[in-house]
């Protein structure tokens, strides 16, 4: 889909004024100082199976937890679901064209577990599912676009929920190990970057503490669920998930990595937690908030133990790992850390000061009250999403924090982007001329460049997202795309941000002395 001419002309001239005006990465490059991003840095866009593919019953796919959840009334704000989504299943070739135009050298997407194993390990491999991903992977590889593949981005076969309550049971480790093995076997010859899980911290908090995502379990003041235990289940589910990650990494390391030569990691949602005041109590609270959010997963996988603050506060509610797993599978249980970073939040202490009853002041969150706005002060410009405040400095801070805590293990920024809604588009022009998204992305990339210059080993960056798509419980009301999707025709239209990203990548390649590929030809 081409942008109408007047949009395209506006886009290009506006693009350049933005690039030159506010993005010092690019102006530095124009003075021919080399790019802070390495020559083989991956610049990509990201997506996920449930949010993009649609085709929810096509070619033998089994039902997953999100299919079942969204078909229950009242689960999504606009009553929609991912049955069709943006029909990436049938339109992937056009979508790869869009990527090639931008000039990305990587595409992050996820596999639908239920498309490959409709009944988990209790049924057969679905050949049609394997065929589809082979076609997609080949289309990417043929255009020089590196597939960056997530095994599980929130969606799991419903079978596992029905049989043994999925993450609440240790049985899931065996299912995940089996699924990962199938994926490495069929796709590992061409896929060199594997992610076991996308944002398990978000999936577990929303699935088992607030109950907003499937399996919609929670208790008490945390949400409105018919079953669950918000104080305990998140930690049980997380422990089973961490062990499942370890099982998949173990399979990769022992059976595939030597021959296939790829890397495997995990992606966490990473918020920069800023102490609300200079008090040592708030500083400690911000540390605790991080431990109870991101380090909860990364510490066991990298260091072989939970964060000390969690051990102290949760005691026996924190399920232990076996000594065997710690020694053989957990310590250094990844090759890279994937970081999804969008926002920063203020944190206030709730141990020494009284906090209001309800969310934030509980032991399951480490007695830390977290919010983008406190006492009338906002950490950054608010957006249409209550959790997203624009605070570009947070990128440098979170990357530096991870670098210091985990000894500079290679990192990828696996998601970063800005969501908008209808209110963000006062005129039709604004639907395409998403200057706010361009400003957001350039600010965050600037901040990332600064972290890299100071020594962080960051090897790639992916914009969320290539296209507008199904934004979970917000349905289609929130748009994150570099391309607009018309949900009646499913046609894709480039936004200003797509042109801007194309230019950004081209500038980097020029300063890194990389010869432009076909994606860098003049505007069509
Ligand atoms: C991510 N936060 O979720 C997911 O990986 C995507 O599937 C999703 O569409 C995208 O971001 C935009 O929402 C997030 O609280 C969940 O900072 C929570 C947060 C950020 C992203």
GROMACS .gro file of C-alpha atoms and ligand atoms in nm, residues 48 51 153-154 198-199 202 206 269 271 293 340 342-343 345 387 415 464 469 471-472 480, ligand 1:
model
   43
   48UNK     CA    1   0.342  -1.157   1.784
   51UNK     CA    2  -0.183  -1.007   1.769
  153UNK     CA    3   0.428  -1.451   2.334
  154UNK     CA    4   0.143  -1.495   2.586
  198UNK     CA    5   0.797  -1.276   2.585
  199UNK     CA    6   0.742  -1.077   2.904
  202UNK     CA    7   0.355  -0.922   3.244
  206UNK     CA    8  -0.190  -1.005   3.455
  269UNK     CA    9   0.923  -0.617   3.027
  271UNK     CA   10   1.028  -0.043   3.338
  293UNK     CA   11   0.928  -0.714   3.851
  340UNK     CA   12   1.100  -0.453   2.614
  342UNK     CA   13   0.843   0.164   2.693
  343UNK     CA   14   0.801   0.360   3.011
  345UNK     CA   15   0.742   0.488   3.680
  387UNK     CA   16   0.096   0.271   3.189
  415UNK     CA   17   1.033  -0.377   2.185
  464UNK     CA   18   0.679  -0.229   1.836
  469UNK     CA   19  -0.263  -0.481   1.562
  471UNK     CA   20  -0.364  -0.477   2.154
  472UNK     CA   21  -0.479  -0.748   2.397
  480UNK     CA   22   0.125   0.100   1.770
  525LIG     C1   23   0.413  -0.544   2.536
  525LIG     N1   24   0.428  -0.188   3.076
  525LIG     O1   25   0.334  -0.538   2.653
  525LIG     C2   26   0.380  -0.674   2.463
  525LIG     O2   27   0.495  -0.754   2.447
  525LIG     C3   28   0.313  -0.654   2.331
  525LIG     O3   29   0.246  -0.772   2.295
  525LIG     C4   30   0.220  -0.535   2.338
  525LIG     O4   31   0.137  -0.522   2.228
  525LIG     C5   32   0.309  -0.412   2.355
  525LIG     O5   33   0.397  -0.428   2.464
  525LIG     C6   34   0.231  -0.283   2.371
  525LIG     O6   35   0.148  -0.289   2.484
  525LIG     C7   36   0.358  -0.446   2.753
  525LIG     O7   37   0.358  -0.192   3.178
  525LIG     C8   38   0.296  -0.466   2.874
  525LIG     O8   39   0.525  -0.106   3.070
  525LIG     C9   40   0.318  -0.382   2.982
  525LIG    C10   41   0.403  -0.275   2.968
  525LIG    C11   42   0.465  -0.252   2.847
  525LIG    C12   43   0.440  -0.337   2.740
   0.00000   0.00000   0.00000
